[in-house]
XYZ file of C-alpha atoms in Angstrom:
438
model
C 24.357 5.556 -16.785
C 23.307 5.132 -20.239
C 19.745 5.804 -20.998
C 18.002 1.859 -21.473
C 16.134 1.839 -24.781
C 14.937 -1.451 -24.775
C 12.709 -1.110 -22.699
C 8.899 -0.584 -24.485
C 8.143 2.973 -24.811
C 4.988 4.938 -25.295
C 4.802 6.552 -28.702
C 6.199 9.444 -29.814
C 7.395 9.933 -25.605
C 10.153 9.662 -23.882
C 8.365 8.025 -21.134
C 8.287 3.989 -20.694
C 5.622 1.995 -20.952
C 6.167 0.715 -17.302
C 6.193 3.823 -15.890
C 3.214 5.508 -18.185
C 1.135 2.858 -15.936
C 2.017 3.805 -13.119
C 0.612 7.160 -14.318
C -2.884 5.591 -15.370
C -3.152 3.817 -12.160
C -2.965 6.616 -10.358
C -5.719 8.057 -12.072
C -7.647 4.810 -12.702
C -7.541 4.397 -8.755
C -8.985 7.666 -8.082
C -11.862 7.519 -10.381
C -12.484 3.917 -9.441
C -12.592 4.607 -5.606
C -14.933 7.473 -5.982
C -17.287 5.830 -8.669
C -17.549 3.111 -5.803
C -17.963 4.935 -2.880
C -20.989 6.640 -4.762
C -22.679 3.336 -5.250
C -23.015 2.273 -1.580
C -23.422 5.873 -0.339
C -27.425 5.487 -0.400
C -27.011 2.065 1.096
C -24.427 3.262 4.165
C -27.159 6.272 4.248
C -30.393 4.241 4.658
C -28.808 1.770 6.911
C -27.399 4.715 9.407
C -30.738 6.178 9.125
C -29.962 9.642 7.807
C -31.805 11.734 5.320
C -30.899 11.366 1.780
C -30.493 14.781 1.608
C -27.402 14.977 3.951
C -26.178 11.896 2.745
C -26.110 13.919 -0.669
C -24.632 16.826 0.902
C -22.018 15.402 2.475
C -20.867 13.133 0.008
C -20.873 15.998 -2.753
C -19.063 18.197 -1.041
C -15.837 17.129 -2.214
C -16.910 17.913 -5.894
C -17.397 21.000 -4.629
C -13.916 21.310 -3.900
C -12.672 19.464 -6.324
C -13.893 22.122 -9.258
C -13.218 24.978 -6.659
C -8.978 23.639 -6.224
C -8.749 21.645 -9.743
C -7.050 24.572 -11.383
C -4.874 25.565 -8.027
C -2.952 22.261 -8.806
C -3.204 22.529 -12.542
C -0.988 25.786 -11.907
C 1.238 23.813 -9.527
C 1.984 21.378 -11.274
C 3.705 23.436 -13.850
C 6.226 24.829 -10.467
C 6.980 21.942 -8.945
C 8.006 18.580 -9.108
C 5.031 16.451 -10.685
C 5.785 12.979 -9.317
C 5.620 14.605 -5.835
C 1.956 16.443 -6.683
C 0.592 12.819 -7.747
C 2.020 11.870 -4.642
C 0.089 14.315 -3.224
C -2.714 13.651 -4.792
C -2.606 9.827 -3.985
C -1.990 10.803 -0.809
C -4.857 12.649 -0.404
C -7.203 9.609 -1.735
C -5.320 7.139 0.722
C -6.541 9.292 3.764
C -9.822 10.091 2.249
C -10.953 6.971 1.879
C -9.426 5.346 5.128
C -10.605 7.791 7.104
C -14.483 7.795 5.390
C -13.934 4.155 6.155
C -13.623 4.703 9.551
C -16.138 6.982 10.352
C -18.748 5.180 8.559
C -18.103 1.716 10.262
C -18.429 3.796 13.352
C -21.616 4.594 12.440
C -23.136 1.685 11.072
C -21.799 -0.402 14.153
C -23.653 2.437 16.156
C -20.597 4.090 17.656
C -21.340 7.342 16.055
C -25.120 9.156 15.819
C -26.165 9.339 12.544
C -25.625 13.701 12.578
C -22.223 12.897 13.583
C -21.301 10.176 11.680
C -22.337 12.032 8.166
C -20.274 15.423 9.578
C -17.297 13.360 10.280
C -17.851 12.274 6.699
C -17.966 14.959 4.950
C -14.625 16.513 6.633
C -12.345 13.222 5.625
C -14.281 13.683 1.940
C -12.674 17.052 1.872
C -9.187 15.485 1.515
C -10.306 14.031 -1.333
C -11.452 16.709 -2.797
C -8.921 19.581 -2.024
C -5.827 17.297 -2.423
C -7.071 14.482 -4.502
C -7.923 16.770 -7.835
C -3.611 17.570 -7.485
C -3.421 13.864 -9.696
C -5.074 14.440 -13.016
C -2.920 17.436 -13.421
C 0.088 16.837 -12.443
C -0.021 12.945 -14.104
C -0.697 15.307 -17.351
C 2.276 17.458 -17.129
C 4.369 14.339 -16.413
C 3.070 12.938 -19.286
C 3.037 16.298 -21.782
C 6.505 17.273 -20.223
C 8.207 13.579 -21.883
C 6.788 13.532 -25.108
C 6.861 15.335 -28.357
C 4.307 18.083 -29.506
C 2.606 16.069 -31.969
C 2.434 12.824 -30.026
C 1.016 14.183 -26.831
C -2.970 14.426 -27.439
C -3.164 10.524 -28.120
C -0.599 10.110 -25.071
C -2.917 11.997 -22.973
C -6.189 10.549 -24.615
C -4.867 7.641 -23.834
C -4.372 8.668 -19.609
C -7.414 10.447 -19.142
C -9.445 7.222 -20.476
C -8.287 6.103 -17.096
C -11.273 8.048 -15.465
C -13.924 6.635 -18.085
C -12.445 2.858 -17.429
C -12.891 3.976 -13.734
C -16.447 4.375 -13.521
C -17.212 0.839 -14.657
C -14.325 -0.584 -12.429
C -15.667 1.377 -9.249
C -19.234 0.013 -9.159
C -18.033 -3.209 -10.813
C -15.871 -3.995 -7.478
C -17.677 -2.169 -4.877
C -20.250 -5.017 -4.030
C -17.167 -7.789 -3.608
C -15.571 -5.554 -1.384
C -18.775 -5.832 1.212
C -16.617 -8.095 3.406
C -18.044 -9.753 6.561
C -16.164 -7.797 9.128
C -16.419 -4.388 7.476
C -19.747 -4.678 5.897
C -20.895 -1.413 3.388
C -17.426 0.279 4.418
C -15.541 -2.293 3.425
C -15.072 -0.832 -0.508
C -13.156 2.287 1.331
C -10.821 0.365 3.092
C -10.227 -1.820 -0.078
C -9.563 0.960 -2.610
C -7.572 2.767 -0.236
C -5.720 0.023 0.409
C -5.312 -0.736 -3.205
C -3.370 3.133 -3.168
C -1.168 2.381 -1.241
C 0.362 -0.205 -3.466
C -0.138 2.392 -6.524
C 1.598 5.286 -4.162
C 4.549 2.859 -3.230
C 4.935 1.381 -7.033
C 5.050 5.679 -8.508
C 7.321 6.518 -4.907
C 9.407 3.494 -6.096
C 9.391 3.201 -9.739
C 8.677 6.792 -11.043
C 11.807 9.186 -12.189
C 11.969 12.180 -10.003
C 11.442 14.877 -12.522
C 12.808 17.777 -10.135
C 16.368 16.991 -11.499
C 15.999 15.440 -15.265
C 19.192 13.918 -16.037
C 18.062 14.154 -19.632
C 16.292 17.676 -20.243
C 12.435 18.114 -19.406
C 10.580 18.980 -22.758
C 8.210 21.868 -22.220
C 4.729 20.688 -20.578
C 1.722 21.561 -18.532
C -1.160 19.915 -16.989
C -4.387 20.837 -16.644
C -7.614 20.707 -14.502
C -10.116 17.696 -15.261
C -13.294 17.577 -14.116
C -15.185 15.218 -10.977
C -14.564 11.791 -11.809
C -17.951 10.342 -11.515
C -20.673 8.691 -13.429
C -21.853 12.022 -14.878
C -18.717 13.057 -15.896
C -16.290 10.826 -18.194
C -13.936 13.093 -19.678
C -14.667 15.134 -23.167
C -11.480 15.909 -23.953
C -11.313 19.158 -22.601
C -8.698 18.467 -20.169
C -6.501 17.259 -23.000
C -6.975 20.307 -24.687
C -5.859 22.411 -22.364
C -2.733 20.488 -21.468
C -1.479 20.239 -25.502
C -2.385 24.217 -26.378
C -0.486 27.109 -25.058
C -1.207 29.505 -22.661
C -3.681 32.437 -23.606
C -5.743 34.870 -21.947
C -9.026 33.273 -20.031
C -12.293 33.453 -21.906
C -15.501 33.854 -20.540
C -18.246 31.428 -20.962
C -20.504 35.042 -21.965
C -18.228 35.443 -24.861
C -21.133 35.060 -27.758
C -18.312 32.534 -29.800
C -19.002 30.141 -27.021
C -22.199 31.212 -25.261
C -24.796 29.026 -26.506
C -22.591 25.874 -26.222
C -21.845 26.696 -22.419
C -25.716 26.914 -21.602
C -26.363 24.013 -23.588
C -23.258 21.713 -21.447
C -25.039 23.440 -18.332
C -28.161 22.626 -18.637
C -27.870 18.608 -19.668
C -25.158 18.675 -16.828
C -27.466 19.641 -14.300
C -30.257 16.740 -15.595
C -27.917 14.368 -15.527
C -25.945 15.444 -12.068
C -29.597 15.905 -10.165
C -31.113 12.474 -11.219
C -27.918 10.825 -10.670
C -27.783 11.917 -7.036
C -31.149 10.101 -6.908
C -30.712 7.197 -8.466
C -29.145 4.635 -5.796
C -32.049 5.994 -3.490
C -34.423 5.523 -6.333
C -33.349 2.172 -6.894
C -33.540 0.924 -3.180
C -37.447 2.402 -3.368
C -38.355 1.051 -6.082
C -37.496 -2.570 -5.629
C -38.367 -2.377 -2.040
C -34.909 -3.801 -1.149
C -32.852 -3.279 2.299
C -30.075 -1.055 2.369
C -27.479 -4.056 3.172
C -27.555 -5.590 -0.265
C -29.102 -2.967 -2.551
C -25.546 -2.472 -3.448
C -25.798 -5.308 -5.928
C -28.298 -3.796 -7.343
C -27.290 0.046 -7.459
C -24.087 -1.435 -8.993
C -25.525 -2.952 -11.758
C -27.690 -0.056 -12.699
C -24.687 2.045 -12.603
C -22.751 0.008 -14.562
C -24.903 -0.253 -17.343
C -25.156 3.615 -17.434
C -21.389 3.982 -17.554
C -21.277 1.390 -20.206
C -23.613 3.079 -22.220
C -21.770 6.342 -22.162
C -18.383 4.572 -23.210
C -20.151 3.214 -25.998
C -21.478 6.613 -27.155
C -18.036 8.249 -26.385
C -15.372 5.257 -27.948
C -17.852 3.584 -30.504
C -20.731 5.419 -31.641
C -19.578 8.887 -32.205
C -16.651 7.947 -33.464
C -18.407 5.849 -35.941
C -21.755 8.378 -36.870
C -19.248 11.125 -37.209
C -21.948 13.794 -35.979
C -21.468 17.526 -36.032
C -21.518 18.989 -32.371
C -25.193 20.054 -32.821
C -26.585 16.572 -33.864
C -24.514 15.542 -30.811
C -26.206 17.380 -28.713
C -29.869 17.542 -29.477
C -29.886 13.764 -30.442
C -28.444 13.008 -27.402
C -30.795 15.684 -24.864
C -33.571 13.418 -26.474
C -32.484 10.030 -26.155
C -31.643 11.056 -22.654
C -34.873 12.638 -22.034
C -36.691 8.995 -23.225
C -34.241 7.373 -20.638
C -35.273 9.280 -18.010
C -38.861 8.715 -18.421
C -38.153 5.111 -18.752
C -36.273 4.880 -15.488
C -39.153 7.426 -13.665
C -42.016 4.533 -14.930
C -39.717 1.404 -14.289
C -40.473 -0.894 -11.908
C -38.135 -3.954 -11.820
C -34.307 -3.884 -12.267
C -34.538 -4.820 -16.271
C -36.301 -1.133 -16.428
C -34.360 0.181 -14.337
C -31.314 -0.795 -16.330
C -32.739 -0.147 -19.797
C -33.963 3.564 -18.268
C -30.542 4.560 -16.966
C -28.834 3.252 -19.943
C -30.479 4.882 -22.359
C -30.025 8.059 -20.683
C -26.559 7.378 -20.221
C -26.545 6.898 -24.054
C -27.654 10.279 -24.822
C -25.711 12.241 -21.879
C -22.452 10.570 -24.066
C -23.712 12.270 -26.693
C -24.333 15.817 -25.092
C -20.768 16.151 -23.050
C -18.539 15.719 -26.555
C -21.161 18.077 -28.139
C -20.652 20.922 -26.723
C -17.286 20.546 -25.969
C -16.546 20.430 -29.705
C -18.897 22.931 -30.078
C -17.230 25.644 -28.230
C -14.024 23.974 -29.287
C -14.334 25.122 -32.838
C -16.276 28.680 -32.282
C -12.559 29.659 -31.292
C -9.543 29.800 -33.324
C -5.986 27.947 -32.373
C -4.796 30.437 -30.206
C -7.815 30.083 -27.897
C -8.256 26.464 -27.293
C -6.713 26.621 -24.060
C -9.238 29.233 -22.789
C -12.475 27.696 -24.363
C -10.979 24.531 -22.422
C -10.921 26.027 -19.436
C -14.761 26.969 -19.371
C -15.933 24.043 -20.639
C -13.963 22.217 -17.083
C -15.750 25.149 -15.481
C -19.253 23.806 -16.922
C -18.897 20.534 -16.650
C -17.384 21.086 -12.341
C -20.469 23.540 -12.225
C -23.097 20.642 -12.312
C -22.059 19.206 -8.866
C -21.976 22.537 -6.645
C -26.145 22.713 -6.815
C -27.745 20.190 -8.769
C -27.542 17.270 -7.088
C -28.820 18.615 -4.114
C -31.456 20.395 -5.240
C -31.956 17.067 -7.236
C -32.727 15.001 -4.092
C -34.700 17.647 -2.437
C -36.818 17.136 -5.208
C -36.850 13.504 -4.835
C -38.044 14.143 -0.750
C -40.923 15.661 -2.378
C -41.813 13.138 -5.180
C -39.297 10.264 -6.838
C -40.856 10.981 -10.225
C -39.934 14.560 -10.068
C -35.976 14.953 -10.114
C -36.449 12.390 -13.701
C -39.093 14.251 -14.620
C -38.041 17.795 -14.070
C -34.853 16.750 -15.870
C -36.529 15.158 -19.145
C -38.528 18.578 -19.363
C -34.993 20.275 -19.579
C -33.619 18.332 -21.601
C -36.747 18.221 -24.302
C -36.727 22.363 -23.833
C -32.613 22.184 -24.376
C -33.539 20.646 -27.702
C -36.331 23.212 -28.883
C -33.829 25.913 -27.658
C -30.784 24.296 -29.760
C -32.726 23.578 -32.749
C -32.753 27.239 -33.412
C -30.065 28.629 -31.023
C -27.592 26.286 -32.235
C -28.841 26.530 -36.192
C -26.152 28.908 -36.619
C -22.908 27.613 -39.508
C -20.441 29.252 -37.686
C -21.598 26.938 -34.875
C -21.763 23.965 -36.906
């Protein structure tokens, strides 16, 4: 049969329209359902009555994966078939979630101790992250694999905004998803349940690509980092799926060095105080866990909001050399941090977190495009790699040692992490002053 081409195509691709949607739902539900599930985590937690700390743990965990497996699939993706890996990696979601939404019910219906419930947690989380970081890869490659060289880093621009769009959709839904019957689990069952459409629409409607009846153009995915609040993509993914293949660099090579440390260490303020921040919230308005949802939700939003802005608006816009990116934005976050540690209704609360949202949009694209262009061509697949690396890194440690902190004093995860971020700018101003760094 004929190839159809009247049907709307992406640019510069081989792929429809239709089915490039079926691609960014995939992603879009993936980001979505985890961006939700980590606004009524501190809710579920306080109402079970188990210590933020494990709540943290366990829910974290599956970044921990996630960074530790992201580049497993990245390589399988470029074996096998990559409809069936974003099957997988749909897959993988679907059980996640349904089975998270299980346990927890158990436990807030008081089936399940508290210990129990939170272990049984964090082993259905591991789905998610072991099989569940298979998707952004392998929806690359699909992507890179039907369209042409010089069309495919606005193609995949273009899918990997799926994540960012996800992290205002996730907390956006999560509190209409509290459903009488289900309560604080019920945003699990609904996003799973929402995958299983998106995994029978790409089953139904996407072109095996195991047996191209029309050639396969050369392509390869690539890992992407966490999807959560402290982590809308920088680009780096895209990077590394449109540059070839080259010998791995290491984040000590001195080309790249300072711009690592300088992603690490506003990665870690931002991935420790967001661990706190649902708690934090519930605190400091005094609310009950059943509800504080709303709340949490709307703080969250605002911060992922405010990031977007930075990312699609204002640095776009101030057209900002990597080092302006980055110490501009370690201060503005630093203000917002202190604004959120001294807030004490919701408005503060909301004007805190977005502000420091603001300048953590600043800091990711900073030293991304920092390390981007210490390297020639040839290397931008390497440098692309580390800078996944950094960005993953921030969720093995930080936000646990983050809520520790907050067990000791709530003021002291925001303002350990404003003190970074104000030394990250007297360290850049001369560590970064470099023109070969820009």
């Amino acid at each position: 049969m004929p190839l159809d081409r009247t049907r709307p195509r992406v640019a510069g691709s081989a792929l429809t329209t239709p089915h490039f949607l079926l691609l960014y739902a995939a992603m879009l539900v993936a980001a979505a359902g985890n961006t939700a599930l980590q606004s009524v985590m501190p809710a579920i937690g306080r109402e079970i009555g188990i210590s933020d700390f494990w709540v943290t743990v366990s829910y974290t965990w599956s970044a921990v994966l996630w960074v530790t497996l992201a580049p497993f699939w990245a390589r399988m993706s470029d074996r096998h078939g990559r409809k069936k890996l974003t099957l997988v990696g749909v897959g993988g979601f679907i059980a996640s979630m349904a089975l998270c939404g299980l346990v927890l019910l158990a436990g807030l219906e008081g089936a399940l101790a508290g210990g129990l419930t939170f272990a049984a947690f964090a082993v259905a989380r591991s789905l998610y992250g072991s099989l569940g970081c298979a998707t952004p890869s392998a929806t690359q490659a699909y992507l890179a694999s039907r369209t042409r060289r010089s069309a495919r880093v606005e193609a995949l621009s273009a899918l990997s905004s799926s994540f960012s769009l996800g992290t205002i959709v996730g907390p956006a839904l999560a509190p209409l998803f509290v459903l009488p019957l289900l309560g604080l689990s019920g945003p699990l069952f609904a996003f799973a349940a929402i995958a299983v459409v998106v995994f029978a629409a790409i089953l139904i409607g996407l072109p095996d690509d195991t047996k191209p009846r029309h050639g396969r153009r050369a392509g390869h995915g690539a890992a992407m980092s966490y999807p959560s609040l402290a982590s809308t993509p920088t680009g780096a993914s895209v990077i590394a799926a449109t540059s070839p293949k080259t010998a791995k660099l290491s984040w000590k090579d001195a080309r790249i060095r300072r711009w690592i440390v300088a992603g690490v260490v506003a990665g870690h303020a931002q991935a420790a105080t967001l661990a706190c921040l649902g708690f934090f919230v519930i605190d400091r308005l005094a609310l009950e866990p059943h509800g504080s949802e709303q709340s949490i939700a709307i703080v969250m939003m605002a911060g992922a909001a405010a990031t977007l802005a930075a990312q699609w608006g204002l640095i776009p816009k101030l057209r900002l050399v990597p080092r302006s990116l980055i110490l501009w934005g370690a201060l503005i976050a630093a203000i917002g941090l202190v604004v959120t540690m001294i807030a004490n209704d919701l408005y503060g609360l909301v004007l805190g977190f977005g502000i420091a949202s603001l300048g953590f949009g600043f800091t990711r694209p900073g030293f991304t495009g920092g390390a981007s262009l210490a390297v020639p061509l040839q290397e931008q697949g390497g440098v692309a790699g580390v800078v996944t690396a950094a960005n993953g890194s921030s969720f093995v440690f930080a936000p646990a040692i983050g809520i520790l902190l907050y067990g000791i004093d709530p003021h002291w995860p925001f303002a350990i992490g404003a003190t970074l971020l104000v030394g990250l700018v007297l360290w850049g101003r001369r560590a970064l002053d470099r023109p070969a760094d820009l």
